[in-house]
Structure formats: structure tokens, C-alpha cells
Coordinates of N, CA, C and O in Angstrom, one line a residue:
X732 N -6.1 -3.6 -7.7 CA -7.4 -4.3 -7.9 C -7.8 -4.8 -6.5 O -7.1 -5.3 -5.8
X733 N -9.1 -4.6 -6.3 CA -9.7 -5.1 -5.0 C -10.7 -6.1 -5.4 O -11.5 -5.9 -6.4
X734 N -10.8 -7.1 -4.6 CA -11.8 -8.2 -4.9 C -13.2 -7.5 -4.9 O -13.5 -6.6 -4.0
X735 N -14.1 -7.9 -5.8 CA -15.4 -7.3 -5.9 C -16.2 -7.4 -4.6 O -16.1 -8.3 -3.9
X736 N -16.8 -6.2 -4.3 CA -17.6 -6.1 -3.1 C -16.9 -6.0 -1.8 O -17.5 -6.1 -0.8
X737 N -15.6 -5.9 -1.8 CA -14.8 -5.8 -0.6 C -14.3 -4.4 -0.3 O -13.8 -4.1 0.8
X738 N -14.4 -3.5 -1.3 CA -14.0 -2.2 -1.1 C -15.1 -1.3 -0.7 O -16.3 -1.5 -1.0
X739 N -14.7 -0.2 0.0 CA -15.7 0.8 0.3 C -15.5 1.9 -0.7 O -14.4 2.3 -1.0
X740 N -16.6 2.3 -1.3 CA -16.5 3.3 -2.4 C -16.9 4.7 -1.7 O -17.9 4.8 -1.1
X741 N -16.1 5.7 -2.0 CA -16.4 7.0 -1.5 C -16.9 7.8 -2.7 O -16.2 7.9 -3.7
X742 N -18.1 8.3 -2.6 CA -18.8 8.9 -3.7 C -19.1 10.3 -3.4 O -19.5 10.7 -2.3
X743 N -18.8 11.2 -4.4 CA -19.1 12.6 -4.1 C -19.7 13.2 -5.4 O -19.6 12.7 -6.5
X744 N -20.3 14.4 -5.2 CA -20.9 15.1 -6.3 C -22.5 15.1 -6.2 O -23.0 15.0 -5.1
X745 N -23.1 15.3 -7.4 CA -24.5 15.4 -7.5 C -25.2 14.1 -7.2 O -25.0 13.1 -7.9
X746 N -26.0 14.0 -6.2 CA -26.7 12.8 -5.8 C -27.6 12.2 -6.9 O -27.6 10.9 -7.1
X747 N -28.2 13.0 -7.7 CA -29.1 12.5 -8.8 C -28.2 11.8 -9.8 O -28.6 10.7 -10.3
X748 N -27.1 12.3 -10.1 CA -26.2 11.6 -11.1 C -25.6 10.4 -10.5 O -25.4 9.4 -11.2
X749 N -25.2 10.4 -9.2 CA -24.7 9.3 -8.5 C -25.6 8.1 -8.6 O -25.2 7.0 -8.8
X750 N -26.9 8.4 -8.4 CA -27.9 7.3 -8.4 C -28.0 6.6 -9.7 O -28.4 5.4 -9.8
X751 N -27.6 7.3 -10.8 CA -27.7 6.6 -12.2 C -26.7 5.5 -12.3 O -26.8 4.7 -13.2
X752 N -25.7 5.5 -11.5 CA -24.7 4.4 -11.6 C -24.8 3.4 -10.4 O -23.8 2.6 -10.1
X753 N -25.9 3.4 -9.8 CA -26.2 2.5 -8.6 C -25.9 1.0 -9.0 O -25.2 0.3 -8.2
X754 N -26.3 0.5 -10.1 CA -26.0 -0.9 -10.4 C -24.5 -1.2 -10.5 O -24.0 -2.2 -10.0
X755 N -23.7 -0.3 -11.1 CA -22.2 -0.5 -11.1 C -21.7 -0.4 -9.7 O -20.8 -1.2 -9.4
X756 N -22.1 0.5 -8.9 CA -21.6 0.6 -7.5 C -21.9 -0.7 -6.8 O -21.0 -1.2 -6.0
X757 N -23.1 -1.2 -7.0 CA -23.4 -2.5 -6.2 C -22.6 -3.6 -6.7 O -22.3 -4.5 -5.8
X758 N -22.1 -3.7 -7.9 CA -21.2 -4.7 -8.4 C -19.8 -4.6 -7.8 O -19.2 -5.6 -7.4
X759 N -19.3 -3.4 -7.7 CA -18.0 -3.1 -7.3 C -17.8 -3.1 -5.8 O -16.9 -3.6 -5.2
X760 N -18.8 -2.5 -5.1 CA -18.6 -2.2 -3.7 C -19.9 -2.5 -2.9 O -21.0 -2.1 -3.3
X761 N -19.7 -3.3 -1.9 CA -20.9 -3.6 -1.0 C -21.3 -2.4 -0.2 O -22.4 -2.2 0.0
X762 N -20.3 -1.6 0.1 CA -20.6 -0.4 0.9 C -20.1 0.9 0.2 O -19.0 0.9 -0.4
X763 N -21.0 1.9 0.1 CA -20.6 3.1 -0.4 C -21.0 4.2 0.5 O -22.0 4.1 1.2
X764 N -20.2 5.3 0.5 CA -20.5 6.4 1.4 C -20.5 7.7 0.6 O -19.5 7.9 -0.1
X765 N -21.5 8.4 0.8 CA -21.6 9.8 0.1 C -20.8 10.7 1.0 O -21.1 10.9 2.2
X766 N -19.8 11.4 0.4 CA -18.9 12.3 1.2 C -19.2 13.8 1.0 O -18.6 14.6 1.7
X767 N -20.1 14.1 0.1 CA -20.4 15.5 -0.1 C -20.1 16.0 -1.5 O -20.2 15.3 -2.5
X768 N -19.8 17.3 -1.6 CA -19.6 17.9 -2.9 C -18.5 17.2 -3.7 O -17.6 16.5 -3.1
X769 N -18.5 17.4 -5.0 CA -17.5 16.7 -5.9 C -16.1 17.0 -5.4 O -15.8 18.1 -5.1
X770 N -15.3 15.9 -5.4 CA -13.9 16.0 -4.9 C -13.7 15.5 -3.5 O -12.6 15.0 -3.2
X771 N -14.7 15.5 -2.7 CA -14.5 15.1 -1.3 C -14.3 13.6 -1.3 O -13.7 13.0 -0.4
X772 N -14.9 12.8 -2.2 CA -14.7 11.4 -2.3 C -13.2 11.0 -2.5 O -12.6 10.1 -1.9
X773 N -12.6 11.8 -3.4 CA -11.1 11.6 -3.7 C -10.3 11.9 -2.4 O -9.3 11.2 -2.1
X774 N -10.7 13.0 -1.8 CA -9.9 13.3 -0.5 C -10.1 12.2 0.5 O -9.1 11.9 1.2
X775 N -11.3 11.7 0.6 CA -11.5 10.6 1.6 C -10.7 9.4 1.2 O -10.2 8.7 2.1
X776 N -10.7 9.1 -0.1 CA -9.9 7.9 -0.5 C -8.4 8.1 -0.1 O -7.7 7.2 0.3
X777 N -7.9 9.3 -0.4 CA -6.5 9.6 0.0 C -6.3 9.5 1.5 O -5.3 8.8 1.9
X778 N -7.2 10.0 2.3 CA -7.1 9.9 3.7 C -7.1 8.4 4.2 O -6.2 8.0 5.0
X779 N -8.0 7.6 3.6 CA -8.1 6.2 4.0 C -6.8 5.4 3.6 O -6.3 4.6 4.4
X780 N -6.3 5.7 2.4 CA -5.1 5.0 2.0 C -3.9 5.4 2.7 O -3.0 4.6 2.9
X781 N -3.8 6.7 3.1 CA -2.7 7.1 3.9 C -2.7 6.3 5.2 O -1.7 5.8 5.7
X782 N -3.9 6.2 5.9 CA -4.0 5.5 7.1 C -3.6 4.0 6.9 O -2.9 3.4 7.7
X783 N -4.1 3.4 5.8 CA -3.8 2.0 5.5 C -2.2 1.8 5.4 O -1.7 0.9 6.0
X784 N -1.6 2.7 4.7 CA -0.1 2.6 4.5 C 0.6 2.7 5.8 O 1.5 1.9 6.1
X785 N 0.3 3.8 6.5 CA 1.1 3.9 7.8 C 0.8 2.9 8.8 O 1.7 2.5 9.6
X786 N -0.5 2.4 8.8 CA -0.8 1.3 9.7 C 0.0 0.0 9.4 O 0.5 -0.7 10.2
X787 N 0.1 -0.3 8.1 CA 0.9 -1.5 7.6 C 2.3 -1.4 8.1 O 2.9 -2.3 8.6
X788 N 2.9 -0.2 7.9 CA 4.3 0.0 8.3 C 4.5 -0.1 9.8 O 5.4 -0.8 10.3
X789 N 3.6 0.6 10.6 CA 3.7 0.5 12.0 C 3.4 -0.9 12.6 O 4.1 -1.3 13.5
X790 N 2.5 -1.6 12.0 CA 2.2 -2.9 12.4 C 3.4 -3.8 12.1 O 3.8 -4.6 13.0
X791 N 4.0 -3.6 11.0 CA 5.2 -4.4 10.7 C 6.4 -4.1 11.6 O 7.1 -5.0 12.1
X792 N 6.5 -2.8 11.9 CA 7.6 -2.4 12.9 C 7.3 -3.0 14.3 O 8.2 -3.5 14.9
X793 N 6.1 -2.9 14.7 CA 5.8 -3.4 16.0 C 6.0 -4.9 16.1 O 6.6 -5.4 17.0
X794 N 5.6 -5.6 15.1 CA 5.8 -7.1 15.0 C 7.3 -7.4 15.0 O 7.8 -8.4 15.6
X795 N 8.1 -6.7 14.2 CA 9.5 -7.0 14.1 C 10.2 -6.7 15.4 O 11.1 -7.4 15.8
X796 N 9.9 -5.6 16.0 CA 10.6 -5.2 17.3 C 10.3 -6.2 18.4 O 11.2 -6.4 19.3
X797 N 9.1 -6.7 18.4 CA 8.8 -7.6 19.5 C 8.4 -9.0 19.0 O 7.4 -9.6 19.4
X798 N 9.3 -9.5 18.1 CA 9.0 -10.8 17.4 C 9.1 -12.0 18.4 O 8.6 -13.0 18.0
X799 N 9.6 -11.8 19.6 CA 9.6 -12.9 20.5 C 8.3 -13.2 21.1 O 8.1 -14.3 21.8
X800 N 7.3 -12.4 20.9 CA 6.0 -12.6 21.5 C 5.3 -13.7 20.7 O 5.4 -13.9 19.5
X801 N 4.4 -14.5 21.4 CA 3.6 -15.5 20.8 C 2.6 -14.8 19.9 O 1.7 -14.1 20.4
X802 N 2.7 -15.0 18.6 CA 1.8 -14.3 17.7 C 0.4 -14.8 17.7 O -0.5 -14.2 17.1
X803 N 0.1 -15.9 18.3 CA -1.2 -16.4 18.5 C -1.9 -15.6 19.7 O -3.1 -15.4 19.8
X804 N -1.0 -15.2 20.6 CA -1.4 -14.5 21.8 C -1.7 -13.0 21.6 O -2.7 -12.4 22.1
X805 N -0.9 -12.4 20.7 CA -0.9 -10.9 20.5 C -2.3 -10.4 20.0 O -2.9 -9.5 20.6
X806 N -2.9 -10.9 18.9 CA -4.1 -10.4 18.4 C -5.2 -10.4 19.4 O -6.0 -9.4 19.6
X807 N -5.4 -11.5 20.2 CA -6.5 -11.5 21.2 C -6.2 -10.6 22.3 O -7.2 -10.1 22.9
X808 N -5.0 -10.3 22.6 CA -4.6 -9.4 23.7 C -4.9 -8.0 23.3 O -5.4 -7.2 24.1
X809 N -4.7 -7.6 22.0 CA -4.9 -6.3 21.6 C -6.4 -6.0 21.3 O -6.8 -4.8 21.3
X810 N -7.2 -7.1 21.1 CA -8.6 -6.9 20.7 C -9.4 -6.0 21.7 O -9.3 -6.3 22.9
X811 N -10.0 -5.0 21.2 CA -10.8 -4.1 22.0 C -10.0 -3.0 22.7 O -10.7 -2.1 23.2
X812 N -8.7 -3.0 22.6 CA -8.0 -1.9 23.3 C -7.7 -0.9 22.2 O -7.9 -1.1 21.0
X813 N -7.2 0.3 22.6 CA -6.9 1.4 21.7 C -5.8 1.1 20.7 O -5.7 1.7 19.6
X814 N -5.0 0.1 20.9 CA -3.9 -0.3 19.9 C -4.4 -1.3 18.9 O -3.7 -1.5 17.9
X815 N -5.7 -1.7 19.0 CA -6.2 -2.7 18.0 C -6.6 -1.9 16.7 O -6.9 -0.7 16.8
X816 N -6.6 -2.6 15.6 CA -7.0 -1.9 14.4 C -7.5 -3.0 13.4 O -7.0 -4.2 13.5
X817 N -8.3 -2.6 12.5 CA -8.7 -3.6 11.4 C -7.5 -4.0 10.6 O -7.4 -5.1 10.2
X818 N -6.6 -3.1 10.3 CA -5.4 -3.4 9.6 C -4.6 -4.5 10.3 O -4.1 -5.4 9.6
X819 N -4.4 -4.4 11.6 CA -3.7 -5.4 12.3 C -4.4 -6.7 12.2 O -3.7 -7.7 12.0
X820 N -5.7 -6.7 12.3 CA -6.4 -8.0 12.2 C -6.3 -8.6 10.8 O -6.2 -9.9 10.7
X821 N -6.2 -7.8 9.8 CA -6.1 -8.3 8.4 C -4.7 -8.6 8.1 O -4.4 -9.6 7.4
X822 N -3.7 -7.8 8.4 CA -2.4 -7.9 8.0 C -1.4 -8.6 9.0 O -0.4 -9.2 8.6
X823 N -1.8 -8.5 10.3 CA -0.9 -9.1 11.3 C -0.7 -10.6 11.1 O 0.5 -11.0 11.1
X824 N -1.7 -11.4 10.8 CA -1.5 -12.8 10.6 C -0.6 -13.1 9.3 O 0.2 -14.0 9.3
X825 N -0.8 -12.2 8.3 CA 0.0 -12.3 7.1 C 1.5 -12.1 7.4 O 2.4 -12.7 6.9
X826 N 1.7 -11.0 8.2 CA 3.1 -10.7 8.6 C 3.7 -11.8 9.4 O 4.8 -12.2 9.2
X827 N 2.9 -12.4 10.4 CA 3.4 -13.4 11.2 C 3.8 -14.7 10.4 O 4.8 -15.3 10.7
X828 N 3.0 -15.0 9.4 CA 3.2 -16.1 8.5 C 4.0 -15.8 7.3 O 4.4 -16.7 6.5
X829 N 4.4 -14.5 7.1 CA 5.1 -14.1 5.9 C 4.3 -14.6 4.6 O 4.9 -15.1 3.7
X830 N 3.0 -14.4 4.6 CA 2.1 -14.8 3.6 C 1.8 -13.6 2.7 O 0.8 -12.9 3.0
X831 N 2.6 -13.4 1.7 CA 2.4 -12.2 0.9 C 1.5 -12.4 -0.4 O 1.1 -11.5 -1.0
X832 N 1.3 -13.7 -0.8 CA 0.6 -14.0 -2.0 C -0.4 -15.1 -1.6 O -0.1 -16.0 -0.8
X833 N -1.6 -15.1 -2.2 CA -2.1 -14.0 -3.1 C -2.3 -12.8 -2.3 O -2.6 -12.8 -1.1
X834 N -2.2 -11.7 -3.0 CA -2.2 -10.4 -2.3 C -3.6 -9.7 -2.5 O -4.0 -9.3 -3.6
X835 N -4.3 -9.6 -1.4 CA -5.6 -8.9 -1.4 C -5.4 -7.4 -1.7 O -6.3 -6.7 -2.2
X836 N -4.2 -6.9 -1.3 CA -3.9 -5.5 -1.5 C -2.4 -5.3 -1.9 O -1.6 -5.2 -1.0
X837 N -2.1 -5.4 -3.2 CA -0.7 -5.4 -3.6 C -0.1 -4.0 -3.5 O -0.7 -3.0 -3.6
X838 N 1.2 -4.1 -3.3 CA 2.0 -2.8 -3.2 C 1.9 -2.0 -4.4 O 1.7 -0.8 -4.4
X839 N 1.8 -2.6 -5.6 CA 1.8 -1.9 -6.9 C 0.4 -1.1 -7.0 O 0.4 -0.1 -7.7
X840 N -0.6 -1.5 -6.3 CA -1.9 -0.8 -6.3 C -1.8 0.4 -5.3 O -2.3 1.5 -5.6
X841 N -1.2 0.3 -4.2 CA -1.1 1.3 -3.2 C -0.1 2.4 -3.5 O -0.4 3.6 -3.3
X842 N 1.0 2.1 -4.1 CA 2.0 3.0 -4.4 C 1.6 4.2 -5.2 O 1.9 5.4 -4.8
X843 N 0.9 4.1 -6.3 CA 0.4 5.3 -7.1 C -0.5 6.2 -6.3 O -0.6 7.4 -6.4
X844 N -1.3 5.5 -5.4 CA -2.2 6.3 -4.6 C -1.4 7.2 -3.6 O -1.8 8.3 -3.3
X845 N -0.3 6.6 -3.1 CA 0.5 7.4 -2.2 C 1.1 8.6 -2.9 O 1.3 9.7 -2.4
X846 N 1.5 8.4 -4.2 CA 2.0 9.5 -5.0 C 0.9 10.6 -5.2 O 1.2 11.8 -5.2
X847 N -0.4 10.2 -5.4 CA -1.5 11.1 -5.5 C -1.6 11.9 -4.2 O -1.9 13.1 -4.2
X848 N -1.5 11.2 -3.1 CA -1.6 11.9 -1.8 C -0.5 12.9 -1.6 O -0.8 14.1 -1.2
X849 N 0.7 12.6 -2.0 CA 1.8 13.6 -2.0 C 1.5 14.8 -2.8 O 1.8 15.9 -2.5
X850 N 0.8 14.6 -4.0 CA 0.6 15.6 -4.9 C -0.6 16.5 -4.5 O -0.8 17.6 -5.0
X851 N -1.5 16.0 -3.6 CA -2.6 16.8 -3.2 C -2.2 18.0 -2.4 O -1.3 18.0 -1.6
X852 N -3.0 19.1 -2.6 CA -2.7 20.3 -1.8 C -3.5 20.1 -0.5 O -4.7 20.0 -0.5
X853 N -2.7 20.0 0.6 CA -3.3 19.9 1.9 C -2.7 21.0 2.9 O -1.6 21.5 2.6
X854 N -3.4 21.2 3.9 CA -2.9 22.2 4.9 C -1.6 21.8 5.5 O -0.7 22.6 5.7
X855 N -1.5 20.6 5.9 CA -0.2 20.1 6.5 C 0.8 19.7 5.4 O 0.4 19.4 4.3
X856 N 2.0 19.8 5.8 CA 3.1 19.4 4.8 C 3.0 17.9 4.5 O 3.2 17.1 5.4
X857 N 2.6 17.6 3.2 CA 2.4 16.1 2.9 C 3.7 15.3 2.9 O 3.7 14.1 2.9
X858 N 4.9 16.0 2.9 CA 6.1 15.2 2.9 C 6.7 15.0 4.4 O 7.7 14.5 4.5
X859 N 5.9 15.5 5.4 CA 6.4 15.4 6.7 C 6.0 14.2 7.5 O 5.0 13.6 7.1
X860 N 6.8 13.8 8.4 CA 6.4 12.8 9.4 C 6.1 11.4 9.0 O 6.7 10.9 8.2
X861 N 5.0 10.9 9.5 CA 4.6 9.6 9.3 C 4.3 9.2 7.8 O 4.7 8.2 7.4
X862 N 3.7 10.1 7.1 CA 3.4 9.9 5.7 C 4.7 9.6 4.9 O 4.7 8.7 4.2
X863 N 5.7 10.4 5.2 CA 6.9 10.3 4.4 C 7.6 8.9 4.7 O 8.1 8.3 3.8
X864 N 7.5 8.5 5.9 CA 8.0 7.1 6.3 C 7.3 6.0 5.6 O 7.9 5.1 5.1
X865 N 5.9 6.1 5.6 CA 5.1 5.1 4.9 C 5.4 5.1 3.4 O 5.5 4.0 2.8
X866 N 5.4 6.3 2.8 CA 5.6 6.4 1.4 C 7.0 5.8 1.0 O 7.1 5.0 0.0
X867 N 8.0 6.1 1.8 CA 9.4 5.5 1.6 C 9.4 4.0 1.6 O 10.0 3.3 0.8
X868 N 8.7 3.5 2.6 CA 8.6 2.0 2.8 C 8.0 1.3 1.5 O 8.5 0.3 1.0
X869 N 7.0 1.9 1.0 CA 6.3 1.3 -0.2 C 7.1 1.6 -1.5 O 7.1 0.8 -2.4
X870 N 7.8 2.7 -1.5 CA 8.6 3.0 -2.7 C 9.8 2.0 -2.7 O 10.1 1.4 -3.8
X871 N 10.4 1.7 -1.6 CA 11.4 0.7 -1.5 C 10.9 -0.7 -1.9 O 11.5 -1.5 -2.5
X872 N 9.7 -1.0 -1.4 CA 9.1 -2.3 -1.7 C 8.9 -2.5 -3.2 O 9.2 -3.5 -3.8
X873 N 8.4 -1.4 -3.8 CA 8.1 -1.5 -5.3 C 9.4 -1.6 -6.0 O 9.6 -2.4 -6.9
X874 N 10.4 -0.8 -5.6 CA 11.7 -0.8 -6.3 C 12.4 -2.2 -6.1 O 13.2 -2.6 -6.9
X875 N 12.1 -2.9 -5.0 CA 12.7 -4.2 -4.7 C 12.0 -5.3 -5.4 O 12.3 -6.5 -5.2
X876 N 11.0 -5.0 -6.2 CA 10.3 -6.1 -7.0 C 9.2 -6.7 -6.2 O 8.7 -7.8 -6.6
X877 N 8.7 -6.1 -5.2 CA 7.7 -6.6 -4.3 C 6.3 -6.1 -4.7 O 5.3 -6.3 -4.0
X878 N 6.1 -5.5 -5.9 CA 4.9 -4.9 -6.4 C 3.6 -5.8 -6.3 O 2.5 -5.4 -6.1
X879 N 3.8 -7.1 -6.6 CA 2.7 -8.0 -6.6 C 2.4 -8.6 -5.3 O 1.4 -9.4 -5.1
X880 N 3.2 -8.3 -4.3 CA 3.0 -8.9 -2.9 C 2.0 -8.0 -2.1 O 1.9 -6.8 -2.4
X881 N 1.4 -8.6 -1.2 CA 0.5 -7.9 -0.3 C 1.3 -6.8 0.5 O 2.5 -7.0 0.8
X882 N 0.6 -5.7 0.8 CA 1.3 -4.6 1.5 C 1.8 -5.0 2.9 O 2.7 -4.4 3.4
X883 N 1.4 -6.2 3.4 CA 1.9 -6.7 4.6 C 3.4 -7.0 4.5 O 4.1 -7.1 5.5
X884 N 3.9 -7.1 3.3 CA 5.3 -7.5 3.1 C 6.3 -6.5 3.6 O 7.5 -6.7 3.8
X885 N 5.8 -5.2 3.9 CA 6.7 -4.2 4.5 C 7.2 -4.7 5.9 O 8.3 -4.2 6.3
X886 N 6.6 -5.7 6.4 CA 7.2 -6.3 7.7 C 8.6 -6.8 7.4 O 9.5 -6.6 8.2
X887 N 8.8 -7.5 6.2 CA 10.1 -8.0 5.9 C 11.1 -6.8 5.7 O 12.3 -6.9 6.1
X888 N 10.7 -5.7 5.2 CA 11.6 -4.6 5.0 C 12.0 -4.1 6.4 O 13.2 -3.8 6.6
X889 N 11.1 -4.0 7.3 CA 11.5 -3.5 8.7 C 12.4 -4.5 9.3 O 13.3 -4.2 10.1
X890 N 12.2 -5.8 9.0 CA 13.0 -6.9 9.6 C 14.3 -7.1 8.9 O 15.1 -7.9 9.4
X891 N 14.5 -6.4 7.8 CA 15.8 -6.6 7.1 C 15.9 -7.9 6.3 O 17.0 -8.4 6.1
X892 N 14.7 -8.4 5.8 CA 14.7 -9.6 5.1 C 14.0 -9.3 3.7 O 13.2 -8.4 3.6
X893 N 14.4 -10.0 2.7 CA 13.7 -9.8 1.4 C 12.4 -10.6 1.4 O 12.3 -11.8 1.7
X894 N 11.3 -9.9 1.0 CA 10.0 -10.5 1.0 C 10.0 -11.6 -0.1 O 9.1 -12.4 -0.1
X895 N 10.9 -11.6 -1.0 CA 11.0 -12.6 -2.1 C 11.7 -13.8 -1.7 O 11.7 -14.8 -2.4
X896 N 12.3 -13.8 -0.5 CA 13.1 -14.9 0.1 C 12.2 -15.8 0.9 O 11.4 -15.3 1.7
X897 N 12.3 -17.1 0.7 CA 11.5 -18.1 1.5 C 11.9 -18.2 2.9 O 11.2 -18.8 3.7
X898 N 13.1 -17.6 3.3 CA 13.6 -17.8 4.6 C 12.8 -17.1 5.7 O 11.9 -16.2 5.3
X899 N 13.0 -17.3 6.9 CA 12.2 -16.7 8.0 C 12.7 -15.3 8.3 O 13.9 -15.0 8.1
X900 N 11.9 -14.5 8.7 CA 12.2 -13.1 9.1 C 13.0 -13.2 10.4 O 12.8 -14.1 11.2
X901 N 13.9 -12.2 10.5 CA 14.8 -12.2 11.7 C 14.1 -11.4 12.9 O 13.2 -10.7 12.7

């Protein structure tokens, strides 16, 4: 579940038909992007969610490995450089504060999308590399009972702490 008008909707298919659901699109999504022939919207959604998942895991790992840095200092330092990302801006503060609830993007919502990505026929091996690491992190989070927590909770997984524990990350 995504808060109304905060999601980007990827729309594909016949433009005349797409226009008939304009009022619904406006309620759900402030921004929508036409991606082309039918099916390309689903592919774009898979691509965007793959990036979201791996960014969350890499942001968590970076934060865990260099946890001695002043976390008020890090975001401003990264701003504008090639290491900056929207995900870091949104999830970095949650990771630093271990603020998993309320979850704007719960693990239970992302996990099935990652299964869809794995099932998609793509040119590259979908089980290889970074995707496999990201998918494993979210599968462990879901199995650990973290489904209702924000995806930023993978920081605790990387840190070796339970996201369900009130204690500080190591």
C-alpha cells in the first residue's frame, strides 16, 4: 500500500483506453508516465522496484559499515554527488533513527514484487549479482516477522540486530 498520490504510476497500452481511467489515476498517483506498448509499464515497475530494493540494502550496508560517522553530517555531504540518491534521502534518516513504523513502504509490499521480478524473462540472469542479494535480504526480513516494517529495516539485518528489538544497532 502506498499513500495516495505519492506513487508514480507506469501506464502502458492503448492511450485512448488509458485516458478513460484518468480520474482513477489522478486519485492514486500524482505522477503517471506512459511507457509505451502494453506490458512496458509492468517492466518499468519491476525495474524501479529492483532499484529500490538494492538501494535500500546498499544504503543499510553503507550506514552499518561506517556507523561512526555523524549521521547529521553524512546526508548533506552526499547531496549533489554521484553517491546521493532519493532512496538515501528517504530511508537514511529512518535507518539512522531505526524508525521502521509507520512504514511508508513495508517489506510485505515489496517482497512479492521481487518475486515477480525474479519470474520475469529478462536477458540478464535475474538470479545473479545484486538482485539476488537484495531479494535475499527482503526474504529474510519477511521470514523474521518484519513484514509490516519499512524497507529501511534491512539496515538492522546488515547490522546483525533484530528490527523488532528496541535496542540500538551495533
